[in-house]
Short mmCIF file of C-alpha atoms and ligand atoms in Angstrom, two decimals:
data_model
loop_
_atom_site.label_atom_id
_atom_site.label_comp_id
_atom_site.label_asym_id
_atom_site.label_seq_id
_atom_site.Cartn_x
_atom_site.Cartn_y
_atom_site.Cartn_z
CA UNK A 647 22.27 118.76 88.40
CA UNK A 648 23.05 115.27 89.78
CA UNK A 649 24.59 114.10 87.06
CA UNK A 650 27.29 116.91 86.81
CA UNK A 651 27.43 116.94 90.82
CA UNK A 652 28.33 113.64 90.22
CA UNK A 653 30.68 114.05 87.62
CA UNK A 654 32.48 117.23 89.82
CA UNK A 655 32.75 114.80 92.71
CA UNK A 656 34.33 111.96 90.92
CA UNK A 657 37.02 114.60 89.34
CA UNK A 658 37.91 115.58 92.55
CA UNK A 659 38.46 112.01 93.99
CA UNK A 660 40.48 111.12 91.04
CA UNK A 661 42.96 114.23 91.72
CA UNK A 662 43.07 112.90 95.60
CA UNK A 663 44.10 109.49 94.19
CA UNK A 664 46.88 110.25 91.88
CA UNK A 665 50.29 109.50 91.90
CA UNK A 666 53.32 109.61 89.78
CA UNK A 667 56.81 107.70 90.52
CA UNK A 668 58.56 110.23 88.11
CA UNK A 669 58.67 113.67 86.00
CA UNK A 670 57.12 112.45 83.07
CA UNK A 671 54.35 111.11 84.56
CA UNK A 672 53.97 114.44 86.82
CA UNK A 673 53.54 116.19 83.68
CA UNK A 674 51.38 113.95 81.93
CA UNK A 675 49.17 114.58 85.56
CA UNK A 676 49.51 118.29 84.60
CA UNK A 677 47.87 117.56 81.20
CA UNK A 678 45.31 115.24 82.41
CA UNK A 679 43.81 117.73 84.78
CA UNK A 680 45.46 121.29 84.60
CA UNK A 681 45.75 121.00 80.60
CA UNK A 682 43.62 123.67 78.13
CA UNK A 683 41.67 120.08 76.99
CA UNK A 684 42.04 119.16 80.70
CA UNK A 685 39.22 117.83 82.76
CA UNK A 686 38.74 120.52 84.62
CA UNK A 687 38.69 122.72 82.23
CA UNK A 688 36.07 120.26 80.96
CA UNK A 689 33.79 120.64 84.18
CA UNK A 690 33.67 124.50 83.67
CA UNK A 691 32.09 123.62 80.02
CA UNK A 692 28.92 122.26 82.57
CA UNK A 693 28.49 126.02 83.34
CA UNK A 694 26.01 126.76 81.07
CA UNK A 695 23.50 124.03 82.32
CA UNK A 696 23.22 125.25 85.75
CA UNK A 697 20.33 126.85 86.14
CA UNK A 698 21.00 130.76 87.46
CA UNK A 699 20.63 130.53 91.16
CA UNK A 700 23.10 127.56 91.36
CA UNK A 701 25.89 128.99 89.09
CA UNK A 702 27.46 131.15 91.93
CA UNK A 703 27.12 128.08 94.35
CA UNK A 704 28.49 126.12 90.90
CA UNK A 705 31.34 128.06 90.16
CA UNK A 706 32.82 128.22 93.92
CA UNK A 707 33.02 124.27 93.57
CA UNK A 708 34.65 124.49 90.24
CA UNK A 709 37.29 126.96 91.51
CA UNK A 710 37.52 124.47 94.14
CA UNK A 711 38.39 121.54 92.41
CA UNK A 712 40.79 123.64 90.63
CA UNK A 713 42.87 124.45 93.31
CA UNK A 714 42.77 120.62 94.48
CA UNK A 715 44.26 120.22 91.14
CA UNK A 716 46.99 123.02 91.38
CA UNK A 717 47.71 122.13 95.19
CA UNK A 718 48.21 118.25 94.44
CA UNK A 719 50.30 119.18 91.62
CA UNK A 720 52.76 120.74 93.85
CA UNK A 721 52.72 118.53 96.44
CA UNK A 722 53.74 115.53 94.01
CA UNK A 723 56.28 118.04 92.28
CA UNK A 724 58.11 118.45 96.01
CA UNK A 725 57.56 114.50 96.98
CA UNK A 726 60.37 113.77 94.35
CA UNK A 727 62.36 116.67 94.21
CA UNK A 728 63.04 115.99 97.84
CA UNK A 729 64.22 112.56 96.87
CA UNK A 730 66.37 113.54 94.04
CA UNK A 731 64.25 112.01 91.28
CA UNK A 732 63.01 115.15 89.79
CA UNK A 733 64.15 115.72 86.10
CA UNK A 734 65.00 118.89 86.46
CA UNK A 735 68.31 118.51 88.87
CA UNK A 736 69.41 121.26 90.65
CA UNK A 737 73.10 121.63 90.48
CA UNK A 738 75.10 124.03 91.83
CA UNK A 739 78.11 123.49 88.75
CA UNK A 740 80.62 125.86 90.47
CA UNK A 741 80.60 124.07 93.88
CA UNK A 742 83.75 122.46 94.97
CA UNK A 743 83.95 118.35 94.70
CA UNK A 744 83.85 116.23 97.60
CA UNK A 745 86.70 115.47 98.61
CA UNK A 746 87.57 111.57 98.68
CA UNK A 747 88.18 110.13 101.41
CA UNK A 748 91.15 108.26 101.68
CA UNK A 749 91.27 105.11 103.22
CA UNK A 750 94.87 104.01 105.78
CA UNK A 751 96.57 101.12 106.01
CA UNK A 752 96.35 99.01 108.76
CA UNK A 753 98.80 99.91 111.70
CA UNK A 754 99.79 96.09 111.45
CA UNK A 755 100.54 96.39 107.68
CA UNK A 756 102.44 99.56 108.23
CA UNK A 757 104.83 97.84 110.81
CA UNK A 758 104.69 94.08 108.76
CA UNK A 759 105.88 96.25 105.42
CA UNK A 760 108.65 98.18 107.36
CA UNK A 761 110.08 94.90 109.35
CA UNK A 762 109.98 93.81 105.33
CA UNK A 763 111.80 96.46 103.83
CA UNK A 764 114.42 96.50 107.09
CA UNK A 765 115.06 92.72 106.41
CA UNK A 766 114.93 92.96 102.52
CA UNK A 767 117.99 95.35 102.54
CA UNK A 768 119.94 92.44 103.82
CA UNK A 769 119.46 89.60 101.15
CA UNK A 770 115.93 88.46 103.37
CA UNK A 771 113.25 86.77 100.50
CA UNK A 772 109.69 86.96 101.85
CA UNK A 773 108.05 82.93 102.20
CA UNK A 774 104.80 81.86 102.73
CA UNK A 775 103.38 78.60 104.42
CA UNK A 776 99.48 77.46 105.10
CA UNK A 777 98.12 78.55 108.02
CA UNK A 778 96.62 75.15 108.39
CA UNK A 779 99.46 73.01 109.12
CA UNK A 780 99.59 69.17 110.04
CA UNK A 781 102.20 68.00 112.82
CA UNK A 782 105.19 67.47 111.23
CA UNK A 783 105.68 70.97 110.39
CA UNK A 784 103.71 72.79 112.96
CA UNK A 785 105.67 70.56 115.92
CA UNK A 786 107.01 67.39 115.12
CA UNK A 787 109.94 68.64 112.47
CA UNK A 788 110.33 71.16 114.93
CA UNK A 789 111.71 69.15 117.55
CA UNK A 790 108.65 69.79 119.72
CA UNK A 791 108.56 66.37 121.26
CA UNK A 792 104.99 65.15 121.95
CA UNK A 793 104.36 65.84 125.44
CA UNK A 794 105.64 69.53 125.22
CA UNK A 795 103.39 71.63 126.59
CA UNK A 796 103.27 73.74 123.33
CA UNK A 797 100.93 71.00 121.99
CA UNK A 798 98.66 71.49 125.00
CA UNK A 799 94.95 71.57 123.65
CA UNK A 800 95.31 74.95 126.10
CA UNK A 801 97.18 76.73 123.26
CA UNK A 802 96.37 74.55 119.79
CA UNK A 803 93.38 74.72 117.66
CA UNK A 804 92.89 71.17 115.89
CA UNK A 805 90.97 70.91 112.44
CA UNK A 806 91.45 67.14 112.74
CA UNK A 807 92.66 64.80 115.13
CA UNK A 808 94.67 61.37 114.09
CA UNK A 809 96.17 62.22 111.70
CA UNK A 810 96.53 66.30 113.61
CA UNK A 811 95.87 68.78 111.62
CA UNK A 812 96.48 72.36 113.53
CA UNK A 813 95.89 76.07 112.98
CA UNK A 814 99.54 77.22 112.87
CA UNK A 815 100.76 78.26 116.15
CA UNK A 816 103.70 79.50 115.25
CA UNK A 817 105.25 80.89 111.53
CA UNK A 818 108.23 78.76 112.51
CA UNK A 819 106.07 75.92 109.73
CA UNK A 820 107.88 78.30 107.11
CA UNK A 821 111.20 77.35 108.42
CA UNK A 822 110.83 73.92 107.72
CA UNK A 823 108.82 74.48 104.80
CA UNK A 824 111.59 76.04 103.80
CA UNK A 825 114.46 74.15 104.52
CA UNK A 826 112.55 70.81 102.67
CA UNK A 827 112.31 72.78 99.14
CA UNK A 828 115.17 74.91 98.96
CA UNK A 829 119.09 74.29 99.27
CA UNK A 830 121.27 76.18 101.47
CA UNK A 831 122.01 79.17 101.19
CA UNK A 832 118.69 79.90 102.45
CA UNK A 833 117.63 83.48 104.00
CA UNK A 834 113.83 83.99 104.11
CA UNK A 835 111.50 86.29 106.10
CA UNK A 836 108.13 85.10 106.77
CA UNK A 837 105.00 86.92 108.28
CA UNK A 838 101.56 85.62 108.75
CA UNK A 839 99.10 84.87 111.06
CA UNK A 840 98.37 82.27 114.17
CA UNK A 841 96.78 80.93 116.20
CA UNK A 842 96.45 80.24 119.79
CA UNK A 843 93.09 78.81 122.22
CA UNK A 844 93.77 81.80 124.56
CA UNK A 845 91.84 83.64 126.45
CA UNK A 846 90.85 86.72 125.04
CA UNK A 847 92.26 89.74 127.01
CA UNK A 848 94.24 93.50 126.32
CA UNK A 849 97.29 91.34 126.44
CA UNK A 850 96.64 88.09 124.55
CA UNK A 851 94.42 87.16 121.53
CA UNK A 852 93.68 83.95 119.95
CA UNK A 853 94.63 85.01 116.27
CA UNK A 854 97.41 87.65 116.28
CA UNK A 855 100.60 87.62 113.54
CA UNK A 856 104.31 86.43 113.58
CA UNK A 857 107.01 87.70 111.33
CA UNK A 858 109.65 84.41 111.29
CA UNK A 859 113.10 84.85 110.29
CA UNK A 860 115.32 82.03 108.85
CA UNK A 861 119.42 82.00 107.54
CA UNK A 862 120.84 79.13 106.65
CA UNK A 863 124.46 78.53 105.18
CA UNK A 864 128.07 77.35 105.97
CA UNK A 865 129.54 78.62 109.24
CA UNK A 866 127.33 80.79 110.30
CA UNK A 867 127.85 81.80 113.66
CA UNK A 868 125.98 83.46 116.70
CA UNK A 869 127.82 86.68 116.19
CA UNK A 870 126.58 87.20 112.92
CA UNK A 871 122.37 86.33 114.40
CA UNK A 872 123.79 89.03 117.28
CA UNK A 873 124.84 91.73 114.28
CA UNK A 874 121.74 91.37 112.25
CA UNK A 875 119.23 91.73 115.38
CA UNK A 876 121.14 94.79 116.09
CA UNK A 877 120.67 96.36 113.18
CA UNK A 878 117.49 95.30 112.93
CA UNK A 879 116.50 97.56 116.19
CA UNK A 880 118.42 100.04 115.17
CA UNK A 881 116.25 100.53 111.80
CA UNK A 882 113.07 99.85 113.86
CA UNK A 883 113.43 101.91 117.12
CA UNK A 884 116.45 104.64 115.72
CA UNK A 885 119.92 104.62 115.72
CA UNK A 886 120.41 105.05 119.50
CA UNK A 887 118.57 102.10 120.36
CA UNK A 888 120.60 98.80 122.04
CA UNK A 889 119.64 95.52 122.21
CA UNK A 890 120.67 92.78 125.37
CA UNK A 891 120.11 88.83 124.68
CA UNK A 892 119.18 86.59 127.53
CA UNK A 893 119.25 83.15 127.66
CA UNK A 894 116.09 81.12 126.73
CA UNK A 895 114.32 77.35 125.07
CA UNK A 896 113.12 76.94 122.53
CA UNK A 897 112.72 73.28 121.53
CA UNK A 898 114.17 73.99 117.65
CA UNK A 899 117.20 76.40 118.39
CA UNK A 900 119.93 75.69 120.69
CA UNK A 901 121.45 78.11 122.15
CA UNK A 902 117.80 79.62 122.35
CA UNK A 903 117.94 83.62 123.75
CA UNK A 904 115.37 86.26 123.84
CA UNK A 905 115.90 89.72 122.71
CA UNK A 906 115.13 92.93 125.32
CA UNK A 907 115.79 96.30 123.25
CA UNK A 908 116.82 99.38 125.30
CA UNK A 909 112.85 101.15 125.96
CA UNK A 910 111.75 103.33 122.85
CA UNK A 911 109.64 105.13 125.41
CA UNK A 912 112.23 106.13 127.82
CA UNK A 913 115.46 105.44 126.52
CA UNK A 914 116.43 102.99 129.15
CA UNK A 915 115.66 105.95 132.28
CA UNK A 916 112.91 103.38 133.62
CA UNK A 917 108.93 103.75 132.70
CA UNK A 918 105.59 102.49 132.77
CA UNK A 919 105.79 100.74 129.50
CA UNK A 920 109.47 98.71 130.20
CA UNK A 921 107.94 98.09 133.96
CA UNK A 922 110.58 100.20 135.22
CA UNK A 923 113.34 98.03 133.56
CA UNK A 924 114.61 100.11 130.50
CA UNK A 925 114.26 97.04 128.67
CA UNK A 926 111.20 95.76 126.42
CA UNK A 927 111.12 92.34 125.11
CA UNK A 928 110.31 92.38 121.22
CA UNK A 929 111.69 88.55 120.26
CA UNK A 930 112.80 84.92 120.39
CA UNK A 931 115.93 83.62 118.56
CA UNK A 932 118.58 80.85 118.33
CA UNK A 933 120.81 78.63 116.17
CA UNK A 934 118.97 76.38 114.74
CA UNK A 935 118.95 72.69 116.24
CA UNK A 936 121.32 70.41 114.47
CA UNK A 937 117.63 67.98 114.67
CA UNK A 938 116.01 70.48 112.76
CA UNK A 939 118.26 70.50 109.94
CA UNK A 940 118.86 66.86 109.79
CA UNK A 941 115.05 66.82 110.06
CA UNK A 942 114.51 68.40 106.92
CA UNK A 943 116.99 66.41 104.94
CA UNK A 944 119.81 69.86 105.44
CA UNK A 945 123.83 67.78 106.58
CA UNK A 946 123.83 69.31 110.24
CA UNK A 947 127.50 69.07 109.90
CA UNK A 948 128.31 71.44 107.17
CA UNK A 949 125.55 73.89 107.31
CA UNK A 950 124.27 75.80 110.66
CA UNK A 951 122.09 78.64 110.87
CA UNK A 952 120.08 80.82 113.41
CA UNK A 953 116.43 82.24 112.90
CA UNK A 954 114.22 84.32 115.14
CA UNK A 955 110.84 85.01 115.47
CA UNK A 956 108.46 87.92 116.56
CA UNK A 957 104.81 88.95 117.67
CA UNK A 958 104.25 92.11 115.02
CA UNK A 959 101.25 93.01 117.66
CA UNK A 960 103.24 93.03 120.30
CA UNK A 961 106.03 95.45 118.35
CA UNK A 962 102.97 97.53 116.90
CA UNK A 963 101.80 98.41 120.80
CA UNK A 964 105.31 99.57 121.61
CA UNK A 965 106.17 101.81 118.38
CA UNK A 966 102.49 103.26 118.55
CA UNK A 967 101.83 103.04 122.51
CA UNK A 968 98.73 101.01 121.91
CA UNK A 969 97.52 99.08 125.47
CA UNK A 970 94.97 96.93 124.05
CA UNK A 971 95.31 94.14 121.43
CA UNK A 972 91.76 93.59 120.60
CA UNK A 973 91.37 97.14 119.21
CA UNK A 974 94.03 95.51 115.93
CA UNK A 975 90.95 93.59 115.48
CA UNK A 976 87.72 95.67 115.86
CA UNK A 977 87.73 97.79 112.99
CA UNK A 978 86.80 100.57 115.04
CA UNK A 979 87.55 103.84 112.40
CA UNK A 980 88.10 105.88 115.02
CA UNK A 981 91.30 103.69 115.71
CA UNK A 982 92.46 102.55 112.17
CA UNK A 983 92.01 106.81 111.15
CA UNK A 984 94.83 107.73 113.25
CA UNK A 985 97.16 105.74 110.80
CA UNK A 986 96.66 107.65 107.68
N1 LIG B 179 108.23 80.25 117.31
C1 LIG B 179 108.60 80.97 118.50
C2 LIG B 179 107.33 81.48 119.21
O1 LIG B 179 106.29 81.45 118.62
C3 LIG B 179 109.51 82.13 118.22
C4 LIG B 179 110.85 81.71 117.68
C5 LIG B 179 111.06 81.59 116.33
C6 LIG B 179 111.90 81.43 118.54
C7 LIG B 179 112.31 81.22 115.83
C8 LIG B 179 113.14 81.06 118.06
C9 LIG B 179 113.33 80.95 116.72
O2 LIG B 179 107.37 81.90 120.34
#
């Protein structure tokens, strides 16, 4: 009677020890213990050396063991069911797909692509320049003379001092990129990022994005920079939309001006977002310097041009009435959703 009590209890602690990682090894449990040449059908074969008086006593631990057996099957059947490794899947084939979810563009892409498109109707050719720059065509080129303030270690990021090497400030490195590789007529459009060591606030960032605009040929004239602003606005902000220049500096265009457009929000009737004004300021523009030109190598006295340049963050806030520049940067889908 030891013997098989022994033999009863060692069954049992072998079913409370078992597990299986998948369904083949669930069934090969089933076989093992719950099989016709199982071993518990193998302890019931003890039966008929228990003496009499035991056998009831016997057979209620056999019975027992049995249901261990059953129970532990089941609970190892629902362990990986409920993690989706069973074998036998359970799929409903007539249910409806997922839909997929489909991701938006960035609200700066959006506006970078339509400036592109606006400008592209007119003859504009999309450039590129490195966003780290050295002197010459970050400042120097530009006829940013050394002490201007633009240079400030306030605004620049250096990579390398002596000989400087900057994060862009400006995409205005394009222009003169530009104007050193390619022969007049020239008429290029170039967005990108910069960079500026600003303080990070809802109005200011230290890496935002410029879209620079260049045109240079014979006789052009400040008319003609006037005419394709206009239009430009026009596409942007609709049809009704007007545009005033006021005078400005910039150390590489001369006559420098900035550009006000009539408010998109108000029509020029006066609101929070033009400070009352009916006028919003979306750019900076000019005829190119006669340095600049000579600078890169262009005869100042048979070719002028103008170019412009403007903050796409800044234009993004007013089309979408966004009041804080860090959200551009967050990633926060809650924001970038409301673009699709
Ligand atoms: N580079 C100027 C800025 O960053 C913008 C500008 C570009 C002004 C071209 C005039 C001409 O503010």
């Amino acid at each position: 009677m030891e013997e098989i009590r022994a033999k009863v209890e060692e069954v049992k602690q072998a079913i409370a020890n078992e597990q299986v990682a998948n369904a083949a090894e669930l069934e090969q449990f089933r076989i093992k213990y719950l099989g016709s040449k199982g071993q518990v059908k193998g302890l019931f074969a003890y039966m008929k050396d228990v003496p009499g008086p035991e056998k009831r006593e016997f057979g209620q631990l056999l019975n027992s063991v049995k249901q261990d057996a059953e129970a532990k099957f089941e609970a190892l059947k629902q362990s990986f069911s409920a993690n989706g490794k069973a074998n036998k899947i359970e799929l409903d084939l007539t249910a409806p797909a997922q839909p997929i979810e489909i991701g938006a563009r960035h609200p700066l892409s959006i506006v970078r692509n339509e400036i592109i498109s606006i400008f592209e109707k007119i003859g504009f050719v999309v450039a590129d320049g490195p966003e780290v720059e050295d002197d010459w065509h970050n400042f120097t080129a530009l006829n940013i003379p050394f002490d201007h303030p633009a240079r400030d270690m306030q605004d620049t990021f250096f990579v390398q001092k002596d000989p400087d090497w900057v994060l862009r400030t400006h995409t205005s490195n394009v222009q003169i990129r530009a104007m050193e590789t390619q022969k007049p007529p020239i008429r290029i459009l170039a967005p990108g990022r910069v960079y500026r060591n600003e303080t990070i606030s809802a109005r200011a960032h230290c890496l935002f994005h410029q879209v620079e605009g260049l045109y240079i040929a014979e006789n052009v004239s400040f008319a003609e920079l006037k005419e394709t602003l206009l239009y430009f606005a026009k596409s942007l902000y609709g049809e009704n939309t007007t545009i005033r220049l006021r005078p400005s500096y910039f150390p590489f265009t001369e006559p420098s001006a900035e550009m006000d457009v009539s408010c998109m929000i108000c029509g020029g009737e006066g609101c929070k977002i033009c400070k009352y004004t009916g006028w919003v300021e979306i750019l900076g523009c000019g005829m190119v310097d006669p340095n600049v030109l000579e600078n890169c190598g262009i005869d100042a006295q048979v070719y002028s041009g103008y170019a412009f340049g403007m903050g796409i963050e800044r234009i993004t806030m007013l089309k979408y009435q966004i009041d804080d520049i860090r959200l551009f940067f967050e990633n926060d889908k809650r924001f970038l959703e409301q673009f699709k």
